[in-house]
Amino acid sequence: MIRQRLTRFSRCVFDTHQLPHGLLVSIVRARDRYSPLFRAAALRHIVADAPLAVTGGRPFAQRRRAVRRFYQL
């Protein structure tokens, strides 16, 4: 069960890898349109591509919160 979920999440990360930043932001904001796993994968790419001024070199959970605040997600 856990392996299947991890495989699905990995597939979502792969599928969102080449999407432009604006589309990733719209995916994260569209709660009724996309699955939570797909939205989490898109958010992962937004956090990874966020400028250092926003993330401040913090651990991932703190970077994710800072990016959500910055992009108002």
Coordinates of N, CA, C and O in Angstrom, one line a residue:
M1 N 0.8 -1.2 0.0 CA 0.0 0.0 0.0 C 0.9 1.3 0.0 O 0.6 2.2 -0.8
I2 N 1.9 1.3 0.9 CA 2.8 2.5 0.9 C 3.6 2.6 -0.4 O 3.8 3.7 -0.9
R3 N 4.0 1.4 -0.9 CA 4.8 1.4 -2.1 C 4.0 2.0 -3.3 O 4.5 2.7 -4.1
Q4 N 2.7 1.6 -3.3 CA 1.9 2.1 -4.4 C 1.7 3.6 -4.3 O 1.7 4.3 -5.3
R5 N 1.5 4.1 -3.1 CA 1.3 5.6 -2.9 C 2.6 6.3 -3.3 O 2.6 7.3 -4.0
L6 N 3.7 5.8 -2.9 CA 5.0 6.4 -3.2 C 5.3 6.3 -4.8 O 5.8 7.3 -5.3
T7 N 4.9 5.3 -5.4 CA 5.0 5.2 -6.9 C 4.1 6.2 -7.5 O 4.5 6.8 -8.5
R8 N 2.9 6.3 -7.1 CA 2.0 7.3 -7.7 C 2.5 8.7 -7.5 O 2.4 9.6 -8.4
F9 N 3.0 9.0 -6.3 CA 3.6 10.4 -6.0 C 4.8 10.6 -6.9 O 5.0 11.7 -7.5
S10 N 5.7 9.6 -7.0 CA 6.8 9.8 -7.9 C 6.4 10.0 -9.4 O 7.0 10.8 -10.1
R11 N 5.4 9.4 -9.8 CA 4.8 9.6 -11.1 C 4.3 11.0 -11.3 O 4.5 11.7 -12.3
C12 N 3.6 11.5 -10.3 CA 3.1 12.9 -10.3 C 4.3 13.9 -10.4 O 4.2 14.9 -11.1
V13 N 5.4 13.6 -9.6 CA 6.5 14.5 -9.6 C 7.1 14.5 -11.0 O 7.5 15.5 -11.6
F14 N 7.2 13.3 -11.6 CA 7.8 13.2 -13.0 C 6.9 13.9 -14.0 O 7.4 14.6 -14.9
D15 N 5.6 13.8 -13.9 CA 4.6 14.5 -14.8 C 4.7 16.0 -14.7 O 4.4 16.7 -15.7
T16 N 5.0 16.5 -13.5 CA 5.0 18.0 -13.3 C 6.4 18.6 -13.5 O 6.5 19.8 -13.4
H17 N 7.3 17.8 -13.9 CA 8.7 18.3 -13.9 C 8.9 19.4 -15.0 O 9.6 20.4 -14.7
Q18 N 8.4 19.3 -16.1 CA 8.6 20.2 -17.2 C 7.6 21.3 -17.3 O 7.6 22.1 -18.3
L19 N 6.6 21.4 -16.4 CA 5.6 22.4 -16.5 C 6.1 23.8 -16.1 O 7.0 23.9 -15.3
P20 N 5.6 24.8 -16.8 CA 6.0 26.2 -16.4 C 5.5 26.6 -15.0 O 4.6 26.1 -14.5
H21 N 6.2 27.6 -14.5 CA 6.0 28.0 -13.1 C 4.5 28.5 -12.9 O 3.9 28.1 -11.9
G22 N 4.0 29.3 -13.8 CA 2.6 29.8 -13.7 C 1.6 28.6 -13.7 O 0.6 28.7 -12.9
L23 N 1.8 27.6 -14.5 CA 0.9 26.5 -14.5 C 1.0 25.7 -13.1 O 0.0 25.2 -12.6
L24 N 2.2 25.6 -12.6 CA 2.4 24.9 -11.3 C 1.6 25.6 -10.2 O 0.9 25.0 -9.4
V25 N 1.7 26.9 -10.2 CA 1.0 27.7 -9.2 C -0.5 27.5 -9.4 O -1.3 27.4 -8.4
S26 N -1.0 27.5 -10.6 CA -2.5 27.3 -10.8 C -2.9 25.9 -10.4 O -4.0 25.7 -9.9
I27 N -2.0 24.9 -10.6 CA -2.4 23.6 -10.1 C -2.5 23.5 -8.6 O -3.5 22.9 -8.1
V28 N -1.6 24.1 -7.9 CA -1.6 24.1 -6.5 C -2.9 24.8 -6.0 O -3.5 24.4 -5.0
R29 N -3.3 25.9 -6.6 CA -4.5 26.6 -6.2 C -5.8 26.0 -6.5 O -6.8 26.2 -5.8
A30 N -5.8 25.1 -7.5 CA -7.1 24.5 -7.9 C -7.4 23.2 -7.1 O -7.1 22.1 -7.5
R31 N -7.9 23.4 -5.9 CA -8.2 22.3 -5.0 C -9.3 21.4 -5.5 O -9.2 20.2 -5.2
D32 N -10.2 21.9 -6.2 CA -11.3 21.0 -6.7 C -11.0 20.3 -8.0 O -11.8 19.4 -8.4
R33 N -9.9 20.6 -8.6 CA -9.7 20.1 -10.0 C -8.6 19.0 -10.0 O -8.7 18.1 -10.8
Y34 N -7.6 19.1 -9.1 CA -6.5 18.1 -9.1 C -6.5 17.3 -7.8 O -6.9 17.8 -6.8
S35 N -5.9 16.1 -7.8 CA -5.8 15.3 -6.6 C -4.7 15.9 -5.7 O -3.8 16.7 -6.1
P36 N -4.8 15.6 -4.4 CA -3.8 16.1 -3.4 C -2.4 15.7 -3.8 O -1.5 16.5 -3.6
L37 N -2.2 14.5 -4.3 CA -0.9 14.1 -4.6 C -0.3 14.9 -5.8 O 0.9 15.3 -5.8
F38 N -1.1 15.2 -6.8 CA -0.6 15.9 -7.9 C -0.3 17.4 -7.5 O 0.7 17.9 -7.9
R39 N -1.2 17.9 -6.6 CA -0.9 19.3 -6.1 C 0.3 19.3 -5.3 O 1.1 20.3 -5.3
A40 N 0.6 18.3 -4.5 CA 1.8 18.2 -3.7 C 3.0 18.1 -4.5 O 4.1 18.7 -4.2
A41 N 2.9 17.4 -5.6 CA 4.1 17.3 -6.5 C 4.4 18.6 -7.2 O 5.5 19.0 -7.3
A42 N 3.3 19.4 -7.6 CA 3.5 20.7 -8.2 C 4.1 21.6 -7.1 O 5.0 22.4 -7.5
L43 N 3.7 21.6 -5.9 CA 4.2 22.4 -4.8 C 5.7 22.1 -4.6 O 6.5 23.0 -4.3
R44 N 6.0 20.8 -4.7 CA 7.4 20.4 -4.5 C 8.3 21.1 -5.5 O 9.4 21.6 -5.2
H45 N 7.9 21.2 -6.8 CA 8.7 21.9 -7.8 C 8.7 23.4 -7.6 O 9.8 24.0 -7.8
I46 N 7.7 24.0 -7.1 CA 7.7 25.4 -6.8 C 8.6 25.7 -5.7 O 9.4 26.7 -5.8
V47 N 8.6 24.9 -4.6 CA 9.6 25.1 -3.5 C 11.0 24.9 -4.0 O 11.9 25.7 -3.6
A48 N 11.3 23.9 -4.8 CA 12.6 23.7 -5.3 C 13.1 24.8 -6.2 O 14.3 25.1 -6.2
D49 N 12.2 25.5 -6.9 CA 12.6 26.6 -7.8 C 12.5 27.9 -7.2 O 12.8 28.9 -7.9
A50 N 12.1 28.0 -6.0 CA 11.9 29.3 -5.3 C 13.3 30.0 -5.1 O 14.3 29.4 -4.9
P51 N 13.3 31.3 -5.2 CA 14.5 32.1 -5.0 C 15.0 31.9 -3.5 O 14.2 31.8 -2.6
L52 N 16.3 32.0 -3.4 CA 16.9 31.9 -2.1 C 16.5 33.0 -1.1 O 16.4 32.8 0.1
A53 N 16.1 34.2 -1.7 CA 15.6 35.3 -0.8 C 14.3 34.9 -0.1 O 14.1 35.3 1.0
V54 N 13.6 34.0 -0.7 CA 12.3 33.6 -0.1 C 12.5 32.4 0.8 O 12.0 32.4 1.9
T55 N 13.4 31.4 0.4 CA 13.6 30.2 1.2 C 14.6 30.4 2.3 O 14.4 29.8 3.4
G56 N 15.6 31.2 2.1 CA 16.6 31.5 3.1 C 17.4 30.3 3.5 O 18.0 30.3 4.6
G57 N 17.5 29.3 2.7 CA 18.3 28.1 3.0 C 17.8 27.3 4.2 O 18.5 26.6 4.8
R58 N 16.5 27.4 4.5 CA 15.9 26.6 5.6 C 15.6 25.2 5.2 O 15.7 24.8 4.0
P59 N 15.3 24.3 6.2 CA 14.8 23.0 5.9 C 13.6 23.0 5.0 O 12.8 24.0 5.0
F60 N 13.3 21.8 4.4 CA 12.2 21.8 3.4 C 10.8 22.2 4.0 O 10.1 23.0 3.3
A61 N 10.4 21.8 5.2 CA 9.1 22.2 5.7 C 9.0 23.7 5.9 O 8.0 24.3 5.6
Q62 N 10.1 24.3 6.4 CA 10.0 25.8 6.6 C 10.1 26.5 5.2 O 9.4 27.5 5.1
R63 N 10.8 26.0 4.3 CA 10.8 26.5 2.9 C 9.4 26.5 2.3 O 9.0 27.4 1.7
R64 N 8.8 25.3 2.5 CA 7.4 25.1 1.9 C 6.5 26.2 2.5 O 5.7 26.8 1.8
R65 N 6.5 26.4 3.8 CA 5.6 27.4 4.4 C 5.9 28.8 3.9 O 5.0 29.6 3.6
A66 N 7.2 29.1 3.8 CA 7.6 30.4 3.3 C 7.2 30.6 1.8 O 6.7 31.7 1.5
V67 N 7.3 29.6 1.0 CA 6.9 29.7 -0.4 C 5.4 29.8 -0.5 O 4.9 30.6 -1.3
R68 N 4.6 29.1 0.4 CA 3.2 29.2 0.4 C 2.8 30.6 0.7 O 1.9 31.2 0.2
R69 N 3.4 31.2 1.7 CA 3.2 32.6 2.1 C 3.5 33.6 1.0 O 2.7 34.5 0.7
F70 N 4.7 33.4 0.4 CA 5.1 34.3 -0.7 C 4.2 34.3 -1.9 O 3.9 35.3 -2.4
Y71 N 3.8 33.1 -2.3 CA 3.0 33.0 -3.5 C 1.5 33.0 -3.2 O 0.7 32.8 -4.1
Q72 N 1.2 33.1 -1.9 CA -0.2 33.1 -1.4 C -1.0 31.9 -1.9 O -2.1 32.0 -2.5
L73 N -0.4 30.7 -1.6 CA -1.0 29.5 -2.0 C -1.8 28.9 -0.8 O -1.5 28.7 0.2

